[in-house]
mmCIF file of C-alpha atoms in Angstrom:
data_model
loop_
_atom_site.group_PDB
_atom_site.id
_atom_site.type_symbol
_atom_site.label_atom_id
_atom_site.label_comp_id
_atom_site.label_asym_id
_atom_site.label_seq_id
_atom_site.Cartn_x
_atom_site.Cartn_y
_atom_site.Cartn_z
ATOM 1 C CA MET L 1 -215.515 99.862 -23.355
ATOM 2 C CA ALA L 2 -212.085 100.463 -22.761
ATOM 3 C CA VAL L 3 -211.702 98.131 -19.995
ATOM 4 C CA VAL L 4 -213.514 95.354 -21.884
ATOM 5 C CA GLU L 5 -210.850 95.625 -24.767
ATOM 6 C CA ARG L 6 -207.871 95.570 -22.200
ATOM 7 C CA GLU L 7 -209.528 92.494 -20.394
ATOM 8 C CA LEU L 8 -209.932 90.624 -24.338
ATOM 9 C CA LYS L 9 -206.527 91.691 -25.207
ATOM 10 C CA ARG L 10 -204.972 90.132 -21.986
ATOM 11 C CA VAL L 11 -207.206 86.801 -22.079
ATOM 12 C CA ALA L 12 -205.791 86.308 -25.813
ATOM 13 C CA GLY L 13 -202.508 87.321 -24.764
ATOM 14 C CA ARG L 14 -202.663 84.268 -21.890
ATOM 15 C CA ALA L 15 -204.198 82.264 -24.582
ATOM 16 C CA HIS L 16 -201.395 82.693 -26.973
ATOM 17 C CA GLN L 17 -198.480 82.099 -24.491
ATOM 18 C CA GLU L 18 -200.450 78.910 -22.761
ATOM 19 C CA GLY L 19 -201.987 77.266 -26.483
ATOM 20 C CA PRO L 20 -198.613 75.989 -27.531
ATOM 21 C CA LEU L 21 -197.891 74.156 -24.127
ATOM 22 C CA GLN L 22 -201.277 73.255 -23.881
ATOM 23 C CA GLU L 23 -201.102 71.827 -27.507
ATOM 24 C CA ASP L 24 -197.821 70.128 -27.347
ATOM 25 C CA ALA L 25 -199.243 68.415 -23.883
ATOM 26 C CA GLY L 26 -202.069 67.014 -25.875
ATOM 27 C CA ARG L 27 -200.123 65.683 -28.629
ATOM 28 C CA GLY L 28 -199.310 62.601 -26.759
ATOM 29 C CA PRO L 29 -195.982 60.603 -26.638
ATOM 30 C CA LEU L 30 -193.145 61.606 -28.822
ATOM 31 C CA GLU L 31 -193.052 58.526 -31.185
ATOM 32 C CA TYR L 32 -196.992 59.058 -31.869
ATOM 33 C CA ARG L 33 -196.507 63.002 -32.762
ATOM 34 C CA ASP L 34 -195.760 62.489 -36.541
ATOM 35 C CA PRO L 35 -198.664 60.663 -38.305
ATOM 36 C CA HIS L 36 -196.236 58.901 -40.251
ATOM 37 C CA GLN L 37 -194.590 57.389 -37.229
ATOM 38 C CA ALA L 38 -197.999 56.555 -35.884
ATOM 39 C CA VAL L 39 -199.016 54.433 -38.889
ATOM 40 C CA LYS L 40 -195.463 52.586 -38.689
ATOM 41 C CA ILE L 41 -196.556 51.648 -35.101
ATOM 42 C CA PHE L 42 -199.958 50.687 -36.537
ATOM 43 C CA GLY L 43 -198.070 48.524 -39.021
ATOM 44 C CA PHE L 44 -195.681 46.840 -36.627
ATOM 45 C CA TRP L 45 -199.193 45.606 -34.473
ATOM 46 C CA LEU L 46 -199.991 43.847 -37.574
ATOM 47 C CA PHE L 47 -196.468 42.505 -38.149
ATOM 48 C CA LEU L 48 -196.974 40.999 -34.680
ATOM 49 C CA ALA L 49 -200.572 39.658 -35.015
ATOM 50 C CA THR L 50 -199.095 37.876 -38.050
ATOM 51 C CA ASP L 51 -195.907 36.501 -36.042
ATOM 52 C CA MET L 52 -198.622 35.483 -33.196
ATOM 53 C CA LEU L 53 -200.351 32.893 -35.884
ATOM 54 C CA LEU L 54 -196.444 31.684 -36.697
ATOM 55 C CA PHE L 55 -195.981 30.751 -32.742
ATOM 56 C CA ALA L 56 -199.393 29.349 -32.787
ATOM 57 C CA CYS L 57 -199.201 26.890 -35.293
ATOM 58 C CA LEU L 58 -195.431 26.012 -33.682
ATOM 59 C CA PHE L 59 -197.566 25.344 -30.323
ATOM 60 C CA ALA L 60 -200.311 23.418 -32.017
ATOM 61 C CA THR L 61 -197.771 21.109 -33.782
ATOM 62 C CA TYR L 62 -195.870 20.467 -30.560
ATOM 63 C CA LEU L 63 -198.886 19.829 -28.503
ATOM 64 C CA VAL L 64 -199.699 16.886 -31.494
ATOM 65 C CA LEU L 65 -196.541 15.455 -31.569
ATOM 66 C CA ARG L 66 -195.219 16.028 -27.447
ATOM 67 C CA THR L 67 -195.907 12.332 -27.185
ATOM 68 C CA HIS L 68 -194.451 10.919 -30.144
ATOM 69 C CA THR L 69 -190.972 10.082 -28.720
ATOM 70 C CA ASP L 70 -190.484 6.800 -30.483
ATOM 71 C CA GLY L 71 -188.675 5.291 -27.404
ATOM 72 C CA GLY L 72 -186.177 8.478 -27.245
ATOM 73 C CA PRO L 73 -185.516 10.733 -24.524
ATOM 74 C CA THR L 74 -189.064 12.291 -23.015
ATOM 75 C CA ALA L 75 -189.716 15.824 -21.793
ATOM 76 C CA TRP L 76 -189.305 14.794 -18.088
ATOM 77 C CA GLU L 77 -185.935 13.040 -19.039
ATOM 78 C CA LEU L 78 -184.607 16.178 -20.949
ATOM 79 C CA PHE L 79 -185.744 19.311 -19.123
ATOM 80 C CA ASP L 80 -183.625 20.921 -16.449
ATOM 81 C CA ILE L 81 -185.515 22.655 -14.008
ATOM 82 C CA PRO L 82 -182.924 25.185 -13.051
ATOM 83 C CA GLY L 83 -181.950 25.872 -16.614
ATOM 84 C CA PHE L 84 -185.174 27.058 -17.867
ATOM 85 C CA THR L 85 -186.231 28.411 -14.612
ATOM 86 C CA ALA L 86 -183.116 30.797 -15.312
ATOM 87 C CA GLU L 87 -183.601 31.051 -18.814
ATOM 88 C CA THR L 88 -187.160 32.651 -17.696
ATOM 89 C CA PHE L 89 -185.878 35.046 -14.983
ATOM 90 C CA LEU L 90 -183.649 36.424 -17.548
ATOM 91 C CA LEU L 91 -186.127 37.438 -20.079
ATOM 92 C CA LEU L 92 -188.935 38.674 -17.573
ATOM 93 C CA THR L 93 -186.408 40.812 -16.220
ATOM 94 C CA SER L 94 -184.992 42.071 -19.425
ATOM 95 C CA SER L 95 -188.697 42.832 -20.516
ATOM 96 C CA PHE L 96 -189.206 44.756 -17.399
ATOM 97 C CA THR L 97 -185.594 46.791 -18.333
ATOM 98 C CA GLY L 98 -187.140 47.407 -21.621
ATOM 99 C CA GLY L 99 -190.025 48.948 -20.368
ATOM 100 C CA LEU L 100 -187.852 51.494 -17.764
ATOM 101 C CA ALA L 101 -186.208 52.131 -21.393
ATOM 102 C CA THR L 102 -189.523 53.459 -22.979
ATOM 103 C CA LEU L 103 -190.264 55.025 -19.912
ATOM 104 C CA ALA L 104 -187.059 57.209 -19.745
ATOM 105 C CA MET L 105 -187.554 58.114 -23.583
ATOM 106 C CA ARG L 106 -191.283 59.564 -22.395
ATOM 107 C CA ARG L 107 -189.379 61.502 -20.214
ATOM 108 C CA ASP L 108 -186.332 62.951 -22.816
ATOM 109 C CA ARG L 109 -183.821 61.003 -20.845
ATOM 110 C CA ARG L 110 -181.434 59.692 -23.099
ATOM 111 C CA ASN L 111 -178.540 58.743 -21.244
ATOM 112 C CA GLN L 112 -181.158 56.754 -19.223
ATOM 113 C CA VAL L 113 -182.551 55.317 -22.339
ATOM 114 C CA LEU L 114 -179.143 53.791 -23.426
ATOM 115 C CA GLY L 115 -178.538 52.574 -19.987
ATOM 116 C CA TRP L 116 -181.492 50.437 -20.004
ATOM 117 C CA LEU L 117 -181.201 49.089 -23.547
ATOM 118 C CA ALA L 118 -177.598 48.182 -22.704
ATOM 119 C CA VAL L 119 -179.201 46.074 -19.804
ATOM 120 C CA THR L 120 -181.850 44.663 -21.941
ATOM 121 C CA MET L 121 -179.405 43.206 -24.391
ATOM 122 C CA ALA L 122 -176.882 41.757 -21.552
ATOM 123 C CA LEU L 123 -179.905 39.728 -20.338
ATOM 124 C CA GLY L 124 -181.185 38.763 -23.875
ATOM 125 C CA LEU L 125 -177.440 37.355 -24.342
ATOM 126 C CA GLY L 126 -177.726 35.746 -20.965
ATOM 127 C CA PHE L 127 -181.075 34.056 -22.087
ATOM 128 C CA LEU L 128 -179.246 33.077 -25.272
ATOM 129 C CA GLY L 129 -176.225 31.715 -23.653
ATOM 130 C CA LEU L 130 -178.310 29.394 -21.350
ATOM 131 C CA GLU L 131 -181.032 28.219 -24.398
ATOM 132 C CA ILE L 132 -177.706 27.321 -26.504
ATOM 133 C CA LYS L 133 -176.014 25.558 -23.556
ATOM 134 C CA GLU L 134 -179.448 23.755 -22.890
ATOM 135 C CA PHE L 135 -179.546 22.461 -26.868
ATOM 136 C CA ALA L 136 -175.767 21.609 -27.017
ATOM 137 C CA ALA L 137 -176.435 19.585 -23.782
ATOM 138 C CA ASP L 138 -179.527 17.725 -25.542
ATOM 139 C CA VAL L 139 -177.544 16.733 -28.726
ATOM 140 C CA ALA L 140 -174.611 15.704 -26.428
ATOM 141 C CA VAL L 141 -177.091 12.703 -25.179
ATOM 142 C CA GLY L 142 -178.405 11.966 -28.373
ATOM 143 C CA ALA L 143 -181.544 14.018 -28.406
ATOM 144 C CA THR L 144 -181.644 15.899 -32.136
ATOM 145 C CA MET L 145 -184.392 16.799 -34.069
ATOM 146 C CA GLN L 146 -184.548 13.896 -36.502
ATOM 147 C CA ARG L 147 -184.675 11.595 -33.086
ATOM 148 C CA SER L 148 -188.331 11.854 -32.799
ATOM 149 C CA GLY L 149 -191.615 13.880 -33.580
ATOM 150 C CA PHE L 150 -191.352 15.349 -29.837
ATOM 151 C CA LEU L 151 -187.753 16.468 -30.650
ATOM 152 C CA SER L 152 -188.716 17.855 -33.777
ATOM 153 C CA ALA L 153 -191.541 20.141 -32.548
ATOM 154 C CA PHE L 154 -189.463 20.957 -29.647
ATOM 155 C CA PHE L 155 -186.562 22.349 -31.445
ATOM 156 C CA THR L 156 -188.557 24.051 -33.864
ATOM 157 C CA LEU L 157 -190.883 26.094 -31.656
ATOM 158 C CA VAL L 158 -188.040 27.212 -28.989
ATOM 159 C CA GLY L 159 -185.637 27.488 -31.464
ATOM 160 C CA THR L 160 -187.988 29.627 -33.730
ATOM 161 C CA HIS L 161 -188.352 31.800 -30.328
ATOM 162 C CA GLY L 162 -184.506 31.714 -29.621
ATOM 163 C CA ALA L 163 -183.939 33.200 -33.440
ATOM 164 C CA HIS L 164 -186.558 35.613 -32.763
ATOM 165 C CA VAL L 165 -184.360 36.839 -29.506
ATOM 166 C CA THR L 166 -181.129 37.082 -31.372
ATOM 167 C CA TYR L 167 -182.928 39.318 -33.936
ATOM 168 C CA GLY L 168 -184.203 41.224 -31.479
ATOM 169 C CA ILE L 169 -180.901 41.782 -29.724
ATOM 170 C CA LEU L 170 -179.490 42.971 -32.991
ATOM 171 C CA TRP L 171 -182.077 45.310 -33.795
ATOM 172 C CA MET L 172 -181.744 47.111 -30.282
ATOM 173 C CA LEU L 173 -178.362 47.365 -30.900
ATOM 174 C CA MET L 174 -179.239 49.504 -33.980
ATOM 175 C CA VAL L 175 -181.568 51.222 -32.107
ATOM 176 C CA PHE L 176 -179.084 51.937 -29.387
ATOM 177 C CA ILE L 177 -176.405 53.311 -31.936
ATOM 178 C CA GLN L 178 -178.850 55.582 -33.330
ATOM 179 C CA VAL L 179 -180.370 57.218 -30.269
ATOM 180 C CA ALA L 180 -176.369 57.467 -29.260
ATOM 181 C CA ARG L 181 -175.780 59.265 -32.478
ATOM 182 C CA ARG L 182 -179.158 61.411 -33.186
ATOM 183 C CA GLY L 183 -180.579 61.637 -29.618
ATOM 184 C CA LEU L 184 -184.427 61.151 -28.958
ATOM 185 C CA THR L 185 -186.427 62.455 -32.081
ATOM 186 C CA MET L 186 -189.733 61.412 -33.345
ATOM 187 C CA GLN L 187 -188.277 58.889 -35.421
ATOM 188 C CA THR L 188 -186.007 56.982 -33.125
ATOM 189 C CA ALA L 189 -188.827 57.439 -30.376
ATOM 190 C CA ARG L 190 -190.753 55.330 -32.601
ATOM 191 C CA LYS L 191 -187.749 52.916 -32.716
ATOM 192 C CA VAL L 192 -187.021 52.376 -29.166
ATOM 193 C CA PHE L 193 -191.097 52.081 -28.858
ATOM 194 C CA THR L 194 -191.293 49.253 -31.458
ATOM 195 C CA VAL L 195 -188.102 47.161 -30.429
ATOM 196 C CA ASN L 196 -189.547 47.136 -26.922
ATOM 197 C CA LEU L 197 -193.027 46.062 -28.158
ATOM 198 C CA TYR L 198 -191.144 43.082 -30.113
ATOM 199 C CA TRP L 199 -189.716 42.416 -26.976
ATOM 200 C CA HIS L 200 -192.376 42.367 -24.838
ATOM 201 C CA PHE L 201 -194.382 39.746 -27.223
ATOM 202 C CA LEU L 202 -191.501 37.641 -27.449
ATOM 203 C CA ASP L 203 -191.518 37.486 -23.683
ATOM 204 C CA VAL L 204 -195.405 36.470 -23.776
ATOM 205 C CA VAL L 205 -194.250 33.845 -26.128
ATOM 206 C CA TRP L 206 -191.592 32.740 -23.586
ATOM 207 C CA VAL L 207 -194.388 32.487 -20.951
ATOM 208 C CA PHE L 208 -196.356 30.237 -23.005
ATOM 209 C CA ILE L 209 -193.346 28.345 -23.961
ATOM 210 C CA PHE L 210 -192.566 28.038 -19.991
ATOM 211 C CA THR L 211 -195.742 26.961 -19.231
ATOM 212 C CA VAL L 212 -197.268 24.721 -22.318
ATOM 213 C CA VAL L 213 -193.480 23.273 -23.021
ATOM 214 C CA TYR L 214 -191.159 23.027 -19.722
ATOM 215 C CA LEU L 215 -193.958 22.708 -16.825
ATOM 216 C CA PHE L 216 -196.390 20.639 -18.672
ATOM 217 C CA GLY L 217 -193.490 18.125 -19.837
ATOM 218 C CA VAL L 218 -191.837 17.795 -16.236
ATOM 219 C CA VAL L 219 -195.065 17.446 -14.445
ATOM 220 C CA MET L 220 -196.760 15.277 -17.034
#
């Protein structure tokens, strides 16, 4: 009987020591461990769904108006293949580095998170610089929003995406500062996760812009 009691105590002691580790391992990623943070992430998914509807409307408008050039410049005449290809390369690469920032956050490596966020912001700024250069070149040859329905739809769609990218960079900068000051907590981890989720969403939208607007415009 004494042997049984000793064995039960030994097993209970081991469970007490290992239990917190097993419980912590089963709690999932840092940003989901606090129920309040998890609810906020779910709310952000809902926001992305509404933003997707906004871009769907803009794409539909563009597809209707893309042939309405009114004798003005066409997509084939305006679009610069090396230019929009470089924009695509920068944005796709920034999405990859944003994913690396999330991965580093999951591994509790603050300095790597900061480094990858900085690289992502730099690539995003490069994308914006090329897009502004493209818009300026179009305006210089008279291809302004009021020139035709095609140009109105083009500038509205691509410009709205560019505005989202600008906001994403500013948001990422705020997250960068908070992580640098506070470290990786459940709250800052949620912010790193959501800002990169937003960035990936913009990357997916750009893939559609690249295909529907630029490639179809050059080919068709």
